């Protein structure tokens, strides 16, 4: 009887070990199945697409900010901004810019550009 009990216990233990081994093998097969791999690949692709989307939005926001800074810097040094503060751009008819009073002669015709347009002047006294 004792031998029979030990035999039954040993057989039950062996069966249980084989069942556990089979369960591990089945789990490994399920994890390696094309369906499972496809599910994992899809999940990874969705994660990467989300990261790419966030990165693109971030880079776009940075580019917009940089463009805004450049626009503001250009506006600050724009000749039109200078004209808006009351200055004028004086040129000869050929387009040459007059920088000093000594560059003009009496009777000469000049073009004057101000903020809101242009007009022509004739130098009376130089």
JSON list of C-alpha atoms in Angstrom, two decimals:
[
{"chain": "A", "resi": 1, "resn": "UNK", "atom": "CA", "xyz": [0.00, 0.00, 0.00]},
{"chain": "A", "resi": 2, "resn": "UNK", "atom": "CA", "xyz": [2.78, 2.44, 0.89]},
{"chain": "A", "resi": 3, "resn": "UNK", "atom": "CA", "xyz": [4.54, 1.66, -2.37]},
{"chain": "A", "resi": 4, "resn": "UNK", "atom": "CA", "xyz": [1.33, 2.12, -4.30]},
{"chain": "A", "resi": 5, "resn": "UNK", "atom": "CA", "xyz": [0.73, 5.51, -2.58]},
{"chain": "A", "resi": 6, "resn": "UNK", "atom": "CA", "xyz": [4.25, 6.67, -3.32]},
{"chain": "A", "resi": 7, "resn": "UNK", "atom": "CA", "xyz": [3.89, 5.53, -6.93]},
{"chain": "A", "resi": 8, "resn": "UNK", "atom": "CA", "xyz": [0.62, 7.44, -7.31]},
{"chain": "A", "resi": 9, "resn": "UNK", "atom": "CA", "xyz": [2.17, 10.57, -5.75]},
{"chain": "A", "resi": 10, "resn": "UNK", "atom": "CA", "xyz": [5.23, 10.34, -7.98]},
{"chain": "A", "resi": 11, "resn": "UNK", "atom": "CA", "xyz": [3.01, 9.85, -11.04]},
{"chain": "A", "resi": 12, "resn": "UNK", "atom": "CA", "xyz": [0.82, 12.82, -10.03]},
{"chain": "A", "resi": 13, "resn": "UNK", "atom": "CA", "xyz": [3.94, 14.99, -9.53]},
{"chain": "A", "resi": 14, "resn": "UNK", "atom": "CA", "xyz": [5.32, 13.94, -12.91]},
{"chain": "A", "resi": 15, "resn": "UNK", "atom": "CA", "xyz": [1.99, 14.70, -14.58]},
{"chain": "A", "resi": 16, "resn": "UNK", "atom": "CA", "xyz": [1.85, 18.11, -12.87]},
{"chain": "A", "resi": 17, "resn": "UNK", "atom": "CA", "xyz": [5.42, 18.94, -13.96]},
{"chain": "A", "resi": 18, "resn": "UNK", "atom": "CA", "xyz": [4.59, 17.94, -17.53]},
{"chain": "A", "resi": 19, "resn": "UNK", "atom": "CA", "xyz": [1.39, 20.03, -17.40]},
{"chain": "A", "resi": 20, "resn": "UNK", "atom": "CA", "xyz": [3.39, 23.07, -16.20]},
{"chain": "A", "resi": 21, "resn": "UNK", "atom": "CA", "xyz": [5.99, 22.48, -18.90]},
{"chain": "A", "resi": 22, "resn": "UNK", "atom": "CA", "xyz": [3.25, 22.22, -21.51]},
{"chain": "A", "resi": 23, "resn": "UNK", "atom": "CA", "xyz": [1.63, 25.41, -20.22]},
{"chain": "A", "resi": 24, "resn": "UNK", "atom": "CA", "xyz": [4.96, 27.28, -20.48]},
{"chain": "A", "resi": 25, "resn": "UNK", "atom": "CA", "xyz": [5.50, 25.95, -23.99]},
{"chain": "A", "resi": 26, "resn": "UNK", "atom": "CA", "xyz": [1.96, 26.99, -25.01]},
{"chain": "A", "resi": 27, "resn": "UNK", "atom": "CA", "xyz": [2.51, 30.48, -23.56]},
{"chain": "A", "resi": 28, "resn": "UNK", "atom": "CA", "xyz": [5.77, 30.76, -25.50]},
{"chain": "A", "resi": 29, "resn": "UNK", "atom": "CA", "xyz": [4.02, 29.70, -28.68]},
{"chain": "A", "resi": 30, "resn": "UNK", "atom": "CA", "xyz": [1.23, 32.22, -28.12]},
{"chain": "A", "resi": 31, "resn": "UNK", "atom": "CA", "xyz": [3.76, 35.01, -27.50]},
{"chain": "A", "resi": 32, "resn": "UNK", "atom": "CA", "xyz": [5.65, 34.06, -30.66]},
{"chain": "A", "resi": 33, "resn": "UNK", "atom": "CA", "xyz": [2.55, 33.71, -32.82]},
{"chain": "A", "resi": 34, "resn": "UNK", "atom": "CA", "xyz": [2.18, 36.05, -35.80]},
{"chain": "A", "resi": 35, "resn": "UNK", "atom": "CA", "xyz": [-0.99, 37.49, -34.26]},
{"chain": "A", "resi": 36, "resn": "UNK", "atom": "CA", "xyz": [0.79, 38.35, -31.01]},
{"chain": "A", "resi": 37, "resn": "UNK", "atom": "CA", "xyz": [3.81, 39.75, -32.84]},
{"chain": "A", "resi": 38, "resn": "UNK", "atom": "CA", "xyz": [1.54, 41.81, -35.07]},
{"chain": "A", "resi": 39, "resn": "UNK", "atom": "CA", "xyz": [-0.30, 43.17, -32.02]},
{"chain": "A", "resi": 40, "resn": "UNK", "atom": "CA", "xyz": [3.01, 44.15, -30.39]},
{"chain": "A", "resi": 41, "resn": "UNK", "atom": "CA", "xyz": [4.29, 45.70, -33.62]},
{"chain": "A", "resi": 42, "resn": "UNK", "atom": "CA", "xyz": [1.04, 47.69, -34.00]},
{"chain": "A", "resi": 43, "resn": "UNK", "atom": "CA", "xyz": [1.32, 48.91, -30.42]},
{"chain": "A", "resi": 44, "resn": "UNK", "atom": "CA", "xyz": [4.95, 49.96, -30.98]},
{"chain": "A", "resi": 45, "resn": "UNK", "atom": "CA", "xyz": [4.00, 51.68, -34.25]},
{"chain": "A", "resi": 46, "resn": "UNK", "atom": "CA", "xyz": [1.23, 53.64, -32.50]},
{"chain": "A", "resi": 47, "resn": "UNK", "atom": "CA", "xyz": [3.66, 54.71, -29.77]},
{"chain": "A", "resi": 48, "resn": "UNK", "atom": "CA", "xyz": [6.25, 55.83, -32.34]},
{"chain": "A", "resi": 49, "resn": "UNK", "atom": "CA", "xyz": [3.62, 57.67, -34.40]},
{"chain": "A", "resi": 50, "resn": "UNK", "atom": "CA", "xyz": [2.50, 59.51, -31.27]},
{"chain": "A", "resi": 51, "resn": "UNK", "atom": "CA", "xyz": [6.07, 60.47, -30.42]},
{"chain": "A", "resi": 52, "resn": "UNK", "atom": "CA", "xyz": [6.70, 61.63, -34.01]},
{"chain": "A", "resi": 53, "resn": "UNK", "atom": "CA", "xyz": [3.53, 63.72, -33.95]},
{"chain": "A", "resi": 54, "resn": "UNK", "atom": "CA", "xyz": [4.48, 65.36, -30.65]},
{"chain": "A", "resi": 55, "resn": "UNK", "atom": "CA", "xyz": [8.03, 66.00, -31.89]},
{"chain": "A", "resi": 56, "resn": "UNK", "atom": "CA", "xyz": [6.74, 67.55, -35.13]},
{"chain": "A", "resi": 57, "resn": "UNK", "atom": "CA", "xyz": [4.38, 69.84, -33.19]},
{"chain": "A", "resi": 58, "resn": "UNK", "atom": "CA", "xyz": [7.25, 70.85, -30.89]},
{"chain": "A", "resi": 59, "resn": "UNK", "atom": "CA", "xyz": [9.60, 71.60, -33.80]},
{"chain": "A", "resi": 60, "resn": "UNK", "atom": "CA", "xyz": [6.87, 73.54, -35.59]},
{"chain": "A", "resi": 61, "resn": "UNK", "atom": "CA", "xyz": [6.25, 75.63, -32.47]},
{"chain": "A", "resi": 62, "resn": "UNK", "atom": "CA", "xyz": [9.99, 76.34, -32.20]},
{"chain": "A", "resi": 63, "resn": "UNK", "atom": "CA", "xyz": [10.19, 77.29, -35.88]},
{"chain": "A", "resi": 64, "resn": "UNK", "atom": "CA", "xyz": [7.22, 79.65, -35.50]},
{"chain": "A", "resi": 65, "resn": "UNK", "atom": "CA", "xyz": [8.84, 81.30, -32.49]},
{"chain": "A", "resi": 66, "resn": "UNK", "atom": "CA", "xyz": [12.15, 81.69, -34.34]},
{"chain": "A", "resi": 67, "resn": "UNK", "atom": "CA", "xyz": [10.36, 83.12, -37.37]},
{"chain": "A", "resi": 68, "resn": "UNK", "atom": "CA", "xyz": [8.58, 85.59, -35.10]},
{"chain": "A", "resi": 69, "resn": "UNK", "atom": "CA", "xyz": [11.86, 86.66, -33.54]},
{"chain": "A", "resi": 70, "resn": "UNK", "atom": "CA", "xyz": [13.45, 87.16, -36.96]},
{"chain": "A", "resi": 71, "resn": "UNK", "atom": "CA", "xyz": [10.42, 89.10, -38.16]},
{"chain": "A", "resi": 72, "resn": "UNK", "atom": "CA", "xyz": [10.57, 91.38, -35.13]},
{"chain": "A", "resi": 73, "resn": "UNK", "atom": "CA", "xyz": [14.32, 91.89, -35.56]},
{"chain": "A", "resi": 74, "resn": "UNK", "atom": "CA", "xyz": [13.90, 92.73, -39.25]},
{"chain": "A", "resi": 75, "resn": "UNK", "atom": "CA", "xyz": [11.04, 95.12, -38.50]},
{"chain": "A", "resi": 76, "resn": "UNK", "atom": "CA", "xyz": [13.23, 96.94, -35.98]},
{"chain": "A", "resi": 77, "resn": "UNK", "atom": "CA", "xyz": [15.95, 97.64, -38.56]},
{"chain": "A", "resi": 78, "resn": "UNK", "atom": "CA", "xyz": [13.65, 98.06, -41.57]},
{"chain": "A", "resi": 79, "resn": "UNK", "atom": "CA", "xyz": [14.16, 101.26, -43.54]},
{"chain": "A", "resi": 80, "resn": "UNK", "atom": "CA", "xyz": [10.38, 101.67, -43.47]},
{"chain": "A", "resi": 81, "resn": "UNK", "atom": "CA", "xyz": [10.46, 101.63, -39.66]},
{"chain": "A", "resi": 82, "resn": "UNK", "atom": "CA", "xyz": [13.03, 104.41, -39.76]},
{"chain": "A", "resi": 83, "resn": "UNK", "atom": "CA", "xyz": [10.80, 106.38, -42.15]},
{"chain": "A", "resi": 84, "resn": "UNK", "atom": "CA", "xyz": [7.90, 105.81, -39.77]},
{"chain": "A", "resi": 85, "resn": "UNK", "atom": "CA", "xyz": [9.83, 107.64, -37.07]},
{"chain": "A", "resi": 86, "resn": "UNK", "atom": "CA", "xyz": [9.95, 110.79, -39.22]},
{"chain": "A", "resi": 87, "resn": "UNK", "atom": "CA", "xyz": [13.09, 110.32, -41.28]},
{"chain": "A", "resi": 88, "resn": "UNK", "atom": "CA", "xyz": [13.24, 110.49, -45.07]},
{"chain": "A", "resi": 89, "resn": "UNK", "atom": "CA", "xyz": [15.27, 108.75, -47.76]},
{"chain": "A", "resi": 90, "resn": "UNK", "atom": "CA", "xyz": [16.64, 111.21, -50.31]},
{"chain": "A", "resi": 91, "resn": "UNK", "atom": "CA", "xyz": [17.84, 109.91, -53.69]},
{"chain": "A", "resi": 92, "resn": "UNK", "atom": "CA", "xyz": [18.95, 111.22, -57.03]},
{"chain": "A", "resi": 93, "resn": "UNK", "atom": "CA", "xyz": [16.79, 110.27, -60.03]},
{"chain": "A", "resi": 94, "resn": "UNK", "atom": "CA", "xyz": [19.31, 107.47, -60.79]},
{"chain": "A", "resi": 95, "resn": "UNK", "atom": "CA", "xyz": [18.63, 105.99, -57.32]},
{"chain": "A", "resi": 96, "resn": "UNK", "atom": "CA", "xyz": [21.87, 107.04, -55.62]},
{"chain": "A", "resi": 97, "resn": "UNK", "atom": "CA", "xyz": [21.25, 107.81, -51.94]},
{"chain": "A", "resi": 98, "resn": "UNK", "atom": "CA", "xyz": [22.18, 111.27, -50.63]},
{"chain": "A", "resi": 99, "resn": "UNK", "atom": "CA", "xyz": [23.95, 111.00, -47.26]},
{"chain": "A", "resi": 100, "resn": "UNK", "atom": "CA", "xyz": [25.40, 114.52, -46.85]},
{"chain": "A", "resi": 101, "resn": "UNK", "atom": "CA", "xyz": [24.23, 117.99, -47.82]},
{"chain": "A", "resi": 102, "resn": "UNK", "atom": "CA", "xyz": [27.56, 118.51, -49.59]},
{"chain": "A", "resi": 103, "resn": "UNK", "atom": "CA", "xyz": [26.55, 115.87, -52.16]},
{"chain": "A", "resi": 104, "resn": "UNK", "atom": "CA", "xyz": [23.87, 118.08, -53.78]},
{"chain": "A", "resi": 105, "resn": "UNK", "atom": "CA", "xyz": [23.99, 121.20, -55.91]},
{"chain": "A", "resi": 106, "resn": "UNK", "atom": "CA", "xyz": [21.53, 124.04, -56.32]},
{"chain": "A", "resi": 107, "resn": "UNK", "atom": "CA", "xyz": [18.97, 123.32, -59.03]},
{"chain": "A", "resi": 108, "resn": "UNK", "atom": "CA", "xyz": [19.30, 119.56, -58.69]},
{"chain": "A", "resi": 109, "resn": "UNK", "atom": "CA", "xyz": [16.10, 117.49, -58.61]},
{"chain": "A", "resi": 110, "resn": "UNK", "atom": "CA", "xyz": [15.85, 114.82, -55.87]},
{"chain": "A", "resi": 111, "resn": "UNK", "atom": "CA", "xyz": [13.33, 112.15, -54.92]},
{"chain": "A", "resi": 112, "resn": "UNK", "atom": "CA", "xyz": [12.28, 112.06, -51.26]},
{"chain": "A", "resi": 113, "resn": "UNK", "atom": "CA", "xyz": [10.73, 108.94, -49.76]},
{"chain": "A", "resi": 114, "resn": "UNK", "atom": "CA", "xyz": [8.79, 109.29, -46.49]},
{"chain": "A", "resi": 115, "resn": "UNK", "atom": "CA", "xyz": [6.66, 106.81, -44.59]},
{"chain": "A", "resi": 116, "resn": "UNK", "atom": "CA", "xyz": [3.57, 107.19, -46.73]},
{"chain": "A", "resi": 117, "resn": "UNK", "atom": "CA", "xyz": [4.90, 107.96, -50.18]},
{"chain": "A", "resi": 118, "resn": "UNK", "atom": "CA", "xyz": [7.38, 109.84, -52.34]},
{"chain": "A", "resi": 119, "resn": "UNK", "atom": "CA", "xyz": [7.70, 113.31, -53.77]},
{"chain": "A", "resi": 120, "resn": "UNK", "atom": "CA", "xyz": [10.18, 115.24, -55.87]},
{"chain": "A", "resi": 121, "resn": "UNK", "atom": "CA", "xyz": [12.05, 118.34, -54.69]},
{"chain": "A", "resi": 122, "resn": "UNK", "atom": "CA", "xyz": [14.35, 120.85, -56.36]},
{"chain": "A", "resi": 123, "resn": "UNK", "atom": "CA", "xyz": [17.35, 122.10, -54.36]},
{"chain": "A", "resi": 124, "resn": "UNK", "atom": "CA", "xyz": [17.32, 125.88, -54.15]},
{"chain": "A", "resi": 125, "resn": "UNK", "atom": "CA", "xyz": [20.37, 126.42, -52.00]},
{"chain": "A", "resi": 126, "resn": "UNK", "atom": "CA", "xyz": [23.23, 124.02, -51.45]}
]
